[in-house]
mmCIF file of C-alpha atoms in Angstrom:
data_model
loop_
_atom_site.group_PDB
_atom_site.id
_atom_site.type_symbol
_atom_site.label_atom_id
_atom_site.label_comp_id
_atom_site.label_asym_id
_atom_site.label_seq_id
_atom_site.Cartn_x
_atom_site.Cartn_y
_atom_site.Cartn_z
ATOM 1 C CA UNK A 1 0.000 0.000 0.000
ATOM 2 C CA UNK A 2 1.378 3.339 -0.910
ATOM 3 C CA UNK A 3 0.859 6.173 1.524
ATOM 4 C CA UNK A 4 2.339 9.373 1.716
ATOM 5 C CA UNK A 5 4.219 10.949 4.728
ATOM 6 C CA UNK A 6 2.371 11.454 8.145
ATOM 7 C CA UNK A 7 4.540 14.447 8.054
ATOM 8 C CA UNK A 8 1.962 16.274 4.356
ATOM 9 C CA UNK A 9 -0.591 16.289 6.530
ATOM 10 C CA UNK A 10 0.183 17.588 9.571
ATOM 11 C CA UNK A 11 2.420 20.429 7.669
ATOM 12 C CA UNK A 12 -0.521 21.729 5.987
ATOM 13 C CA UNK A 13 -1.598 22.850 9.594
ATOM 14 C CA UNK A 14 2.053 24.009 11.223
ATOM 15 C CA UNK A 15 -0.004 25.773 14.080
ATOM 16 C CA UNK A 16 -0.651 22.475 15.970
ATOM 17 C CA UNK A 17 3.220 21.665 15.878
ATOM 18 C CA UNK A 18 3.436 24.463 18.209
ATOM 19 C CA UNK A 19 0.114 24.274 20.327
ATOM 20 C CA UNK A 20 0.513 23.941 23.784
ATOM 21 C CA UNK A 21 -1.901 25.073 26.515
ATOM 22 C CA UNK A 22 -4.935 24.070 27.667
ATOM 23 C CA UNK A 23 -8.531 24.444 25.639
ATOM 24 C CA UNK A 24 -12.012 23.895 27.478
ATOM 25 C CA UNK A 25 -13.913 21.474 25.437
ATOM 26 C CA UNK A 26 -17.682 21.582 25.305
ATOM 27 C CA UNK A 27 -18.406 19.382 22.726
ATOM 28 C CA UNK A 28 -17.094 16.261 24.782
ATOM 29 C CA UNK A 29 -20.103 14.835 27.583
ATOM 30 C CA UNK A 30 -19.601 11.910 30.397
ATOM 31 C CA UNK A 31 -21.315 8.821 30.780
ATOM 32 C CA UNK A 32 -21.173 7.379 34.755
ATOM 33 C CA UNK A 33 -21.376 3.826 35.476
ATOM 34 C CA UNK A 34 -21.736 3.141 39.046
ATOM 35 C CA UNK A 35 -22.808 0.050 40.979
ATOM 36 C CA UNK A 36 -21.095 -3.188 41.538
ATOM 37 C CA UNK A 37 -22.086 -4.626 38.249
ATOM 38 C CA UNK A 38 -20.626 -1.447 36.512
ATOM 39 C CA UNK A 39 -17.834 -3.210 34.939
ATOM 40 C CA UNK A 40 -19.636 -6.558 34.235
ATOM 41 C CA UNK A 41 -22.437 -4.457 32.318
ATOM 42 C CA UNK A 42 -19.979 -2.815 29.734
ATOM 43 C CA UNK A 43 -17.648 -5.763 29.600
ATOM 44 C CA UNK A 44 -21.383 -6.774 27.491
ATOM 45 C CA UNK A 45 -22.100 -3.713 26.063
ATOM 46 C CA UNK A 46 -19.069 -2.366 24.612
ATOM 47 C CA UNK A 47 -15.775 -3.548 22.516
ATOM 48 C CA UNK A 48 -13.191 -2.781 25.203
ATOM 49 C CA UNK A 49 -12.381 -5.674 27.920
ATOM 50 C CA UNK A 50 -13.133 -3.354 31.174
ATOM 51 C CA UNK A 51 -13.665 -5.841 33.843
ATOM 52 C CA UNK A 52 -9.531 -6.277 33.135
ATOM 53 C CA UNK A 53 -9.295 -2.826 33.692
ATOM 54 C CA UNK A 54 -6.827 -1.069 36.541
ATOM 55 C CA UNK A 55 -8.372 2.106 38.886
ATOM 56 C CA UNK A 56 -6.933 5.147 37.104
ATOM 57 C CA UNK A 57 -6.762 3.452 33.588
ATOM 58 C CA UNK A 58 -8.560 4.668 30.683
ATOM 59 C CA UNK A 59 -9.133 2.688 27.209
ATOM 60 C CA UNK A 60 -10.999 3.338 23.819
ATOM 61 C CA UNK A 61 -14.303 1.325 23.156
ATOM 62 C CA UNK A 62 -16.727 1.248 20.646
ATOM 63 C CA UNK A 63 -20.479 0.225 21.004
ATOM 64 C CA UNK A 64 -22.021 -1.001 18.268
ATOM 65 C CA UNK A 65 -25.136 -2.483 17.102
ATOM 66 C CA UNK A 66 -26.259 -5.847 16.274
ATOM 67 C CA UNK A 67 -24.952 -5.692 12.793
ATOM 68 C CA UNK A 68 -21.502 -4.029 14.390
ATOM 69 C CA UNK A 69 -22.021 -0.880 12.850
ATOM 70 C CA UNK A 70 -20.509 1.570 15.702
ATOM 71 C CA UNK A 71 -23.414 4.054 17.408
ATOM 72 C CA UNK A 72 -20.789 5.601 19.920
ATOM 73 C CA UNK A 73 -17.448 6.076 20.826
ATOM 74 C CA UNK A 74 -15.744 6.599 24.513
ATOM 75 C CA UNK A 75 -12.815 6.918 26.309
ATOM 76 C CA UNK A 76 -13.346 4.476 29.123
ATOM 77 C CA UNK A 77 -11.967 5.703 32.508
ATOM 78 C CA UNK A 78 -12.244 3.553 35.846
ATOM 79 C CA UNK A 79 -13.034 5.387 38.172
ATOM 80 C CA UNK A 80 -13.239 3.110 41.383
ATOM 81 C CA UNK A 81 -14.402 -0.157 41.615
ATOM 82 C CA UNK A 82 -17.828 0.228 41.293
ATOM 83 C CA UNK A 83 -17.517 3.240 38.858
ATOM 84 C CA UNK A 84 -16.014 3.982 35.496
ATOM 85 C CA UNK A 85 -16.398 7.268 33.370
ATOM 86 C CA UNK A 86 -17.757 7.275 29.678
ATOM 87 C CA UNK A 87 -16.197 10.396 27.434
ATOM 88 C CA UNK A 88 -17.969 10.540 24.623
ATOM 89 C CA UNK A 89 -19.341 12.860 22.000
ATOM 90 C CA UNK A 90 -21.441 15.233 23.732
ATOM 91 C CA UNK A 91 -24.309 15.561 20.169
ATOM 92 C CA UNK A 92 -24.415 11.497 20.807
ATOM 93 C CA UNK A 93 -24.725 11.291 24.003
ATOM 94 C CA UNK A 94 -28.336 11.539 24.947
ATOM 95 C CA UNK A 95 -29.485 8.565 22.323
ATOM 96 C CA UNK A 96 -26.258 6.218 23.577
ATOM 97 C CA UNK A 97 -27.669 6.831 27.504
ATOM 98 C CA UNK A 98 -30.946 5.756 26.371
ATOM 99 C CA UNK A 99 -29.755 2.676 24.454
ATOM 100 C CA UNK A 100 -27.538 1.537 26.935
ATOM 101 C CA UNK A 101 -29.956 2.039 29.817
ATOM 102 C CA UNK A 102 -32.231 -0.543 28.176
ATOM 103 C CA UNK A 103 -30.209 -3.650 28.487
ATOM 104 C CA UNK A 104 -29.271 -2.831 32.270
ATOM 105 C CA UNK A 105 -32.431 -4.682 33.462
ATOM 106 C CA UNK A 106 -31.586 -6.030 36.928
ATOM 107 C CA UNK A 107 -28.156 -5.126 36.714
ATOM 108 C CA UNK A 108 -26.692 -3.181 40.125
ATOM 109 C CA UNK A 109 -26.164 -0.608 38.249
ATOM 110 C CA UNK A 110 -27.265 3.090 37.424
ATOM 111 C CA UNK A 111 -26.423 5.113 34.228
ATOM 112 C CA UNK A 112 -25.835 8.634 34.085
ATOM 113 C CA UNK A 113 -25.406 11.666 32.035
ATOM 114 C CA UNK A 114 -22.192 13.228 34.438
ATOM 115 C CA UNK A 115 -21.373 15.838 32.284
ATOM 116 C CA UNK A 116 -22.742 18.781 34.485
ATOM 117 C CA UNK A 117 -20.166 17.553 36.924
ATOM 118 C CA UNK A 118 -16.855 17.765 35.197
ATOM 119 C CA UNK A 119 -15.118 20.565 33.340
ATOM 120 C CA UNK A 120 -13.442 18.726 30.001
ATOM 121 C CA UNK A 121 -10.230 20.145 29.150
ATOM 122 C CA UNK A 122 -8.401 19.398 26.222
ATOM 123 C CA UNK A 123 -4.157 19.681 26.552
ATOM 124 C CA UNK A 124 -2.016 20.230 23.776
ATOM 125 C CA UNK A 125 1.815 19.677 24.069
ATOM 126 C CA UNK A 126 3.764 19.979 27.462
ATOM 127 C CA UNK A 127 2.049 22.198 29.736
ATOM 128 C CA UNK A 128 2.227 22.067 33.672
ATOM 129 C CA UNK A 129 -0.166 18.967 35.256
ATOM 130 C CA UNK A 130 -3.146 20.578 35.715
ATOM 131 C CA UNK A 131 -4.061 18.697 38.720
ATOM 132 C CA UNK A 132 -0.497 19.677 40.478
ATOM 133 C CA UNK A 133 -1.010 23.160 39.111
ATOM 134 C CA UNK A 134 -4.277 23.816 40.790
ATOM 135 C CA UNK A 135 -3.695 22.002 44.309
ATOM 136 C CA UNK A 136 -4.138 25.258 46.521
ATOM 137 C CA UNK A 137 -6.934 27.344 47.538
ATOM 138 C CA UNK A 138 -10.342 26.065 45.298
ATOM 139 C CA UNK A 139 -8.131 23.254 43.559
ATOM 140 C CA UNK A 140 -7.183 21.877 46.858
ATOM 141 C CA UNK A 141 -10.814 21.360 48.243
ATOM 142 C CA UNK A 142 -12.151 20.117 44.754
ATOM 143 C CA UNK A 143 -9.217 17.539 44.853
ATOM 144 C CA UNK A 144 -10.480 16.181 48.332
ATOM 145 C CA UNK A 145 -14.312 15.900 46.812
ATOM 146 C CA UNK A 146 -14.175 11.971 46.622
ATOM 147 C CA UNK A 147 -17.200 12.360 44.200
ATOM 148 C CA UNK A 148 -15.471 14.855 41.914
ATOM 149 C CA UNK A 149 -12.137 14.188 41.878
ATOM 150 C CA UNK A 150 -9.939 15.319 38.379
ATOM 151 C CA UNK A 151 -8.738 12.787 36.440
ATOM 152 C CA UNK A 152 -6.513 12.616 33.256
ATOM 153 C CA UNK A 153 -6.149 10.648 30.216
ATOM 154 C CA UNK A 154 -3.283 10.144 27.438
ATOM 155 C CA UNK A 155 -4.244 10.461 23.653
ATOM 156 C CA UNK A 156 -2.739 9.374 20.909
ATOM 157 C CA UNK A 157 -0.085 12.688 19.645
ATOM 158 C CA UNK A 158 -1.061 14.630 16.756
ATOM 159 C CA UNK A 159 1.832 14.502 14.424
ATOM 160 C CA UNK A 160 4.394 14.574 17.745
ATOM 161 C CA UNK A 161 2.222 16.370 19.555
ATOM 162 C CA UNK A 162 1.392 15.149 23.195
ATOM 163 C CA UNK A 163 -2.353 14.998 23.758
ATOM 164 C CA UNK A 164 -4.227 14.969 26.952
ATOM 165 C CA UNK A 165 -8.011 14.761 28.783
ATOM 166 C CA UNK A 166 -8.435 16.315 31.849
ATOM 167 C CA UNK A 167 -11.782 15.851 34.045
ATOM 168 C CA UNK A 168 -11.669 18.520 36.548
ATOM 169 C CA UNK A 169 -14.797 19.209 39.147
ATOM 170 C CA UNK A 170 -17.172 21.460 37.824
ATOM 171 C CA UNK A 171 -16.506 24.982 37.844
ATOM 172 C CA UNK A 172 -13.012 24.590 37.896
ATOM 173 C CA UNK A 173 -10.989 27.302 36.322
ATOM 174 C CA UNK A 174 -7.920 26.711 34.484
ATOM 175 C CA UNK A 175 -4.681 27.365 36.584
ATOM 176 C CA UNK A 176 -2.644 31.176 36.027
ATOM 177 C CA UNK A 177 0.246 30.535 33.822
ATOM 178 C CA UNK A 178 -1.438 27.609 31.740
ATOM 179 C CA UNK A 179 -1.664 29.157 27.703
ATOM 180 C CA UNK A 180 -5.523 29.270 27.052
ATOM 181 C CA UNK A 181 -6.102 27.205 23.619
ATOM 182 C CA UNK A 182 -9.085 26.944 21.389
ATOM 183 C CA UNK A 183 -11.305 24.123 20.922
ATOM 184 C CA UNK A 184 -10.717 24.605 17.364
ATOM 185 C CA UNK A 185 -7.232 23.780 18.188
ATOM 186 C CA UNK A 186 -7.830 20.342 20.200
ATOM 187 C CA UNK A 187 -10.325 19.390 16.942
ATOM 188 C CA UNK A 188 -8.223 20.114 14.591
ATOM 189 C CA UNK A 189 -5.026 17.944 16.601
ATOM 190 C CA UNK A 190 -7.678 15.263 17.230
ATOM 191 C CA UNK A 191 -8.442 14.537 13.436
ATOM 192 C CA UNK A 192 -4.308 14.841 12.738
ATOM 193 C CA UNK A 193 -4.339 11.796 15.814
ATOM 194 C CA UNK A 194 -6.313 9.612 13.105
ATOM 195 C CA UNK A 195 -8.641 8.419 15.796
ATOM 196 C CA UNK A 196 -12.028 9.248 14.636
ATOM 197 C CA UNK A 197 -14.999 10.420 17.188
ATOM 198 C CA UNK A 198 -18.249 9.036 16.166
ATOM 199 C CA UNK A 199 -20.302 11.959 16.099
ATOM 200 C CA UNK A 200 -24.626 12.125 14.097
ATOM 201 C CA UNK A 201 -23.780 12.037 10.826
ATOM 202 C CA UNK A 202 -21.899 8.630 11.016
ATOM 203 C CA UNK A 203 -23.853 6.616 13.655
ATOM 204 C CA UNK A 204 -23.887 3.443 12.229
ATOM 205 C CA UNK A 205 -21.669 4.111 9.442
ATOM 206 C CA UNK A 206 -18.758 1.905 10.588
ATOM 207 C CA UNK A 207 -17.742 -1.178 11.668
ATOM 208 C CA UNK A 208 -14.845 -0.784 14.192
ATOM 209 C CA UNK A 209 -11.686 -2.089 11.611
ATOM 210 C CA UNK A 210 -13.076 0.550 9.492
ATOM 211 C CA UNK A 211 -11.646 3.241 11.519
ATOM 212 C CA UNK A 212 -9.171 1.244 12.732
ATOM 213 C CA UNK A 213 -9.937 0.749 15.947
ATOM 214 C CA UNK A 214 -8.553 -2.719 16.087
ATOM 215 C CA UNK A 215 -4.765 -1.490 15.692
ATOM 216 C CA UNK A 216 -5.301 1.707 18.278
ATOM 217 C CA UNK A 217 -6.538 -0.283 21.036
ATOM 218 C CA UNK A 218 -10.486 -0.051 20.788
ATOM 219 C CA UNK A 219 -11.059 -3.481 20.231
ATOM 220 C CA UNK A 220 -10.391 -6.362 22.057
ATOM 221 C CA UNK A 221 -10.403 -10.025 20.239
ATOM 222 C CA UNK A 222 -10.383 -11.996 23.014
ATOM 223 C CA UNK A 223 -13.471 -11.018 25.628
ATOM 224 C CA UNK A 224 -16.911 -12.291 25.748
ATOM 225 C CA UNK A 225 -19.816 -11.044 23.446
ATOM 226 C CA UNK A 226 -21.128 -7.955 22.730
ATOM 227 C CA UNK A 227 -23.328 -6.263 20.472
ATOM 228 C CA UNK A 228 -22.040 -7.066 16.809
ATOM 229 C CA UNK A 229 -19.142 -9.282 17.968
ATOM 230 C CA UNK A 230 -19.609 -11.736 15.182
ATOM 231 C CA UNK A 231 -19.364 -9.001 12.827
ATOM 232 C CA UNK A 232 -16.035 -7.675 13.988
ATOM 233 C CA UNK A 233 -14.542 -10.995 14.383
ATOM 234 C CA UNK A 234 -15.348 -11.820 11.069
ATOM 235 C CA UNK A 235 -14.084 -8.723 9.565
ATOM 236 C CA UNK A 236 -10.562 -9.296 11.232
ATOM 237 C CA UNK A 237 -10.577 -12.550 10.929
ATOM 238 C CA UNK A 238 -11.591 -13.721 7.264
ATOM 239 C CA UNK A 239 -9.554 -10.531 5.870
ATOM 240 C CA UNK A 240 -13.179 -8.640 4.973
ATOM 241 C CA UNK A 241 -11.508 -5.203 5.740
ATOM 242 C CA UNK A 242 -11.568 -2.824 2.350
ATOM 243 C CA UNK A 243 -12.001 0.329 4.203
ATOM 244 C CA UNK A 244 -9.553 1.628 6.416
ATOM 245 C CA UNK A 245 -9.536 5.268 7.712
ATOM 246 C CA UNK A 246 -6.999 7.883 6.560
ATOM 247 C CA UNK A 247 -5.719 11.394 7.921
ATOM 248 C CA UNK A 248 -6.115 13.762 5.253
ATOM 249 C CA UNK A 249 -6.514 17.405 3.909
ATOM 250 C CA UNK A 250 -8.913 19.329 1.672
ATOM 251 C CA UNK A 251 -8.570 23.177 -0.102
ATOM 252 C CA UNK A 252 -12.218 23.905 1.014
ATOM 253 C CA UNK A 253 -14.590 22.927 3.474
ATOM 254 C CA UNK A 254 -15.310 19.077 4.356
ATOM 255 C CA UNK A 255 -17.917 17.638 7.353
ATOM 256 C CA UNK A 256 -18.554 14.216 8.742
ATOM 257 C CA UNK A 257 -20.950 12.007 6.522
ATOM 258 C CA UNK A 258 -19.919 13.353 3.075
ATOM 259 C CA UNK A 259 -19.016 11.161 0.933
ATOM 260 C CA UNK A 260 -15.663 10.998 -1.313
ATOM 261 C CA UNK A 261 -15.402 10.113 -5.194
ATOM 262 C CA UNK A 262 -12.933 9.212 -7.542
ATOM 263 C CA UNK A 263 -12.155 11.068 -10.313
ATOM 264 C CA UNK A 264 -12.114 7.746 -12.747
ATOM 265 C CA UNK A 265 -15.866 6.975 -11.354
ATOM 266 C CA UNK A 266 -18.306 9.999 -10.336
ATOM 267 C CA UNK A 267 -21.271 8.136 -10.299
ATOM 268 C CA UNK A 268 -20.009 5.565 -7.215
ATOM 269 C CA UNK A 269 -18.898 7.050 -3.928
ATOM 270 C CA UNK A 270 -15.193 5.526 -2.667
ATOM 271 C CA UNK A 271 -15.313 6.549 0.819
ATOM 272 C CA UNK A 272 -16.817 8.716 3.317
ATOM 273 C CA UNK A 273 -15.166 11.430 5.897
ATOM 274 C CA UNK A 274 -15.503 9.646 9.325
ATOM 275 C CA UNK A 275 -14.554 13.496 11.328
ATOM 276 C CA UNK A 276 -13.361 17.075 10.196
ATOM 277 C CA UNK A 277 -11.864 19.980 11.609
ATOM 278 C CA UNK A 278 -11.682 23.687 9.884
ATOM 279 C CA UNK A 279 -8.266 25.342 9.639
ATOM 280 C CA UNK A 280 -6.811 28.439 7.506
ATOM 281 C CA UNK A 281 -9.645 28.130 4.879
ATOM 282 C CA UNK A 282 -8.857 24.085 4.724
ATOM 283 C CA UNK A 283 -9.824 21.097 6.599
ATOM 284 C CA UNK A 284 -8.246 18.310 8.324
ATOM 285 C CA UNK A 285 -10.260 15.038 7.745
ATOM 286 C CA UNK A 286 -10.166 11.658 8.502
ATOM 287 C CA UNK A 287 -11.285 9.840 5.600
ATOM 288 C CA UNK A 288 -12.693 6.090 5.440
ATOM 289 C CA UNK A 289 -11.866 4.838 1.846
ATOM 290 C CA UNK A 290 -11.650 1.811 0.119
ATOM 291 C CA UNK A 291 -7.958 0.511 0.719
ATOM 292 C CA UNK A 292 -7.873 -0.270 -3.054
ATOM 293 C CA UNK A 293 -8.357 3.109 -4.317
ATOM 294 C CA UNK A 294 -5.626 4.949 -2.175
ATOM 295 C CA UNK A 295 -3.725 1.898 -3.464
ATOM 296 C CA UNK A 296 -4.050 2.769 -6.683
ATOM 297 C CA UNK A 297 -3.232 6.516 -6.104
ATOM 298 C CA UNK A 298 -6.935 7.453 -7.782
ATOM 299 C CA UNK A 299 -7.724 11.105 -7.550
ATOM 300 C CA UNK A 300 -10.313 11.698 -4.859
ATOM 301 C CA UNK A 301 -12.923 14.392 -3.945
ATOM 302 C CA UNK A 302 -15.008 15.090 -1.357
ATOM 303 C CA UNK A 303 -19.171 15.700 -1.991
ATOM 304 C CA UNK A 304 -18.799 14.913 -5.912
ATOM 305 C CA UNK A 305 -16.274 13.688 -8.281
ATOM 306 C CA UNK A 306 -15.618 17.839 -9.064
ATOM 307 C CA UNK A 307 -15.189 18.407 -6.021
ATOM 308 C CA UNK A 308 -11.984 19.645 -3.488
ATOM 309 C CA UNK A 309 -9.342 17.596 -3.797
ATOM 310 C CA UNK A 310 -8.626 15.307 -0.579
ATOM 311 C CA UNK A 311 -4.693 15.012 -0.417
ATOM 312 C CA UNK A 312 -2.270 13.769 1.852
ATOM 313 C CA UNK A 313 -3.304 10.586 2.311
ATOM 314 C CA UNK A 314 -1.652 8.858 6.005
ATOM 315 C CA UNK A 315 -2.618 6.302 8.830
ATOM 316 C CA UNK A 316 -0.308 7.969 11.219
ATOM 317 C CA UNK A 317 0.123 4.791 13.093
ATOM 318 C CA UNK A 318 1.200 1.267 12.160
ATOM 319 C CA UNK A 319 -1.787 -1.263 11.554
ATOM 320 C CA UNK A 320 -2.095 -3.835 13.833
ATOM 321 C CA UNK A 321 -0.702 -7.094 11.194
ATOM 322 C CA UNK A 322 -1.585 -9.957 14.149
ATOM 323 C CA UNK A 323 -4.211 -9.871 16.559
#
């Protein structure tokens, strides 16, 4: 397979080489578990094996549906014991609570929208720990709220970049001396990461090797079932995977759910942009095309075969070859 340099894409947007600060993110929403069949109740619900999962460590997951198309995306954080945190779009959120609350039946469980409770930040590069940073005065007594307390996550780098989640108690401010970002600036590092957010327009456009989930750590091959489970087993494991998702650019305007077109065909769509993030006039995207076509080098566009150009082409991370 023949794919350019990590390096096109992320030089198309030199601003994120140099981010680093802190941006407050409203577009991300929590999910709480909590009960002492948390754990048990999303090792069935979700892709990720959490009942393996250490207090304080945080893993991607999928949920899907029957036919293992993906409705949601988190970041998985356990919490305690009995609790573990669900970051997930905040425009998808409402519809995944609602879905998931209906298989919890007698489960000792209850699910939760938690948002209201936690200020999301998003950190670019290396800037002071936030939790350290704020330990004194207000940040002191919101670090001893056992039902609050901050918590942080590692995310894949945007082309070198260092990227992290912070949870903070609710109405915490940032600390003095942190460099205030935009949440422009964490989208636009998050599509350069390649890990795509499922987000409206693509609810149920995916199956999990599609975005490659399987090779950043969102799936896991060997746990009991879950909603779609055949179907992602039998995508990895009878070689059924002809999409895969790529980190790209366009000269013009892109969004999530259009679809992409080669040049040689205009009447048959090739691919379809999985997330997108609006920089300088241009757009980061990351792309979900047939493997054959990038293969080939065809000439792609996004919303028609006339459309802008979608260049750049990268997975900025290797594929996983053996599961």
């Amino acid at each position: 397979m023949i794919i350019q340099p990590m390096s096109e894409s992320v030089s198309a947007f030199p601003a994120v080489a140099a981010s680093n600060g802190v941006a407050p993110l409203s577009h991300l929403g929590v999910i709480r578990a909590k009960g002492a069949d948390a754990a048990t109740f999303l090792q069935g619900q979700l892709t990720q094996d959490v009942v393996l999962m250490k207090q304080g460590e945080a893993r991607l997951a999928a949920f899907c549906s029957a036919k293992g198309r993906m409705l949601a995306s988190f970041q998985v954080l356990k919490t305690a014991p009995d609790e573990l945190l669900l970051v997930t779009s905040a425009d998808t959120l409402p519809a995944t609570l609602k879905r998931l609350s209906m298989f919890v039946l007698r489960a000792k469980l209850k699910l939760s929208d938690a948002t209201g409770d936690y200020a999301v930040w998003g950190q670019l590069g290396e800037t002071p720990d936030l939790i350290a940073a704020s330990a004194d005065g207000a940040g002191a007594e919101a670090q001893n709220d056992a039902e609050k307390p901050a918590h942080r996550i590692a995310l894949p780098a945007a082309g070198g970049v260092a990227r992290t989640l912070w949870l903070a108690p609710a109405g915490s401010a940032l600390p003095a001396g942190v460099a205030p970002l935009t949440e422009a600036d964490w989208l636009l590092a998050e599509v350069l990461a390649g890990v795509a957010r499922i987000t409206p327009p693509v609810v149920e456009a995916f199956v999990p090797q599609m975005l490659n989930y399987e090779s950043v750590g969102g799936v896991n091959f060997k746990k009991g079932c879950y909603p779609g489970q055949e179907v992602v087993a039998r995508s990895q494991f009878r070689g059924a995977i002809k999409r895969r998702a790529y980190v790209g650019h366009v000269a013009g305007a892109a969004q999530a759910g259009q679809e992409v077109f080669s040049a040689a065909d205009p009447d048959q769509p090739v691919g379809q942009i999985a997330q997108a993030a609006a920089a300088d006039g241009a757009a980061a995207v990351i792309a979900v095309l047939q493997v054959a076509e990038v293969a080939a080098g065809a000439a792609l566009h996004v919303g028609s075969a006339i459309g802008p150009v979608l260049a750049g082409l990268a997975i900025p991370y290797p594929l996983a070859e053996d599961i």
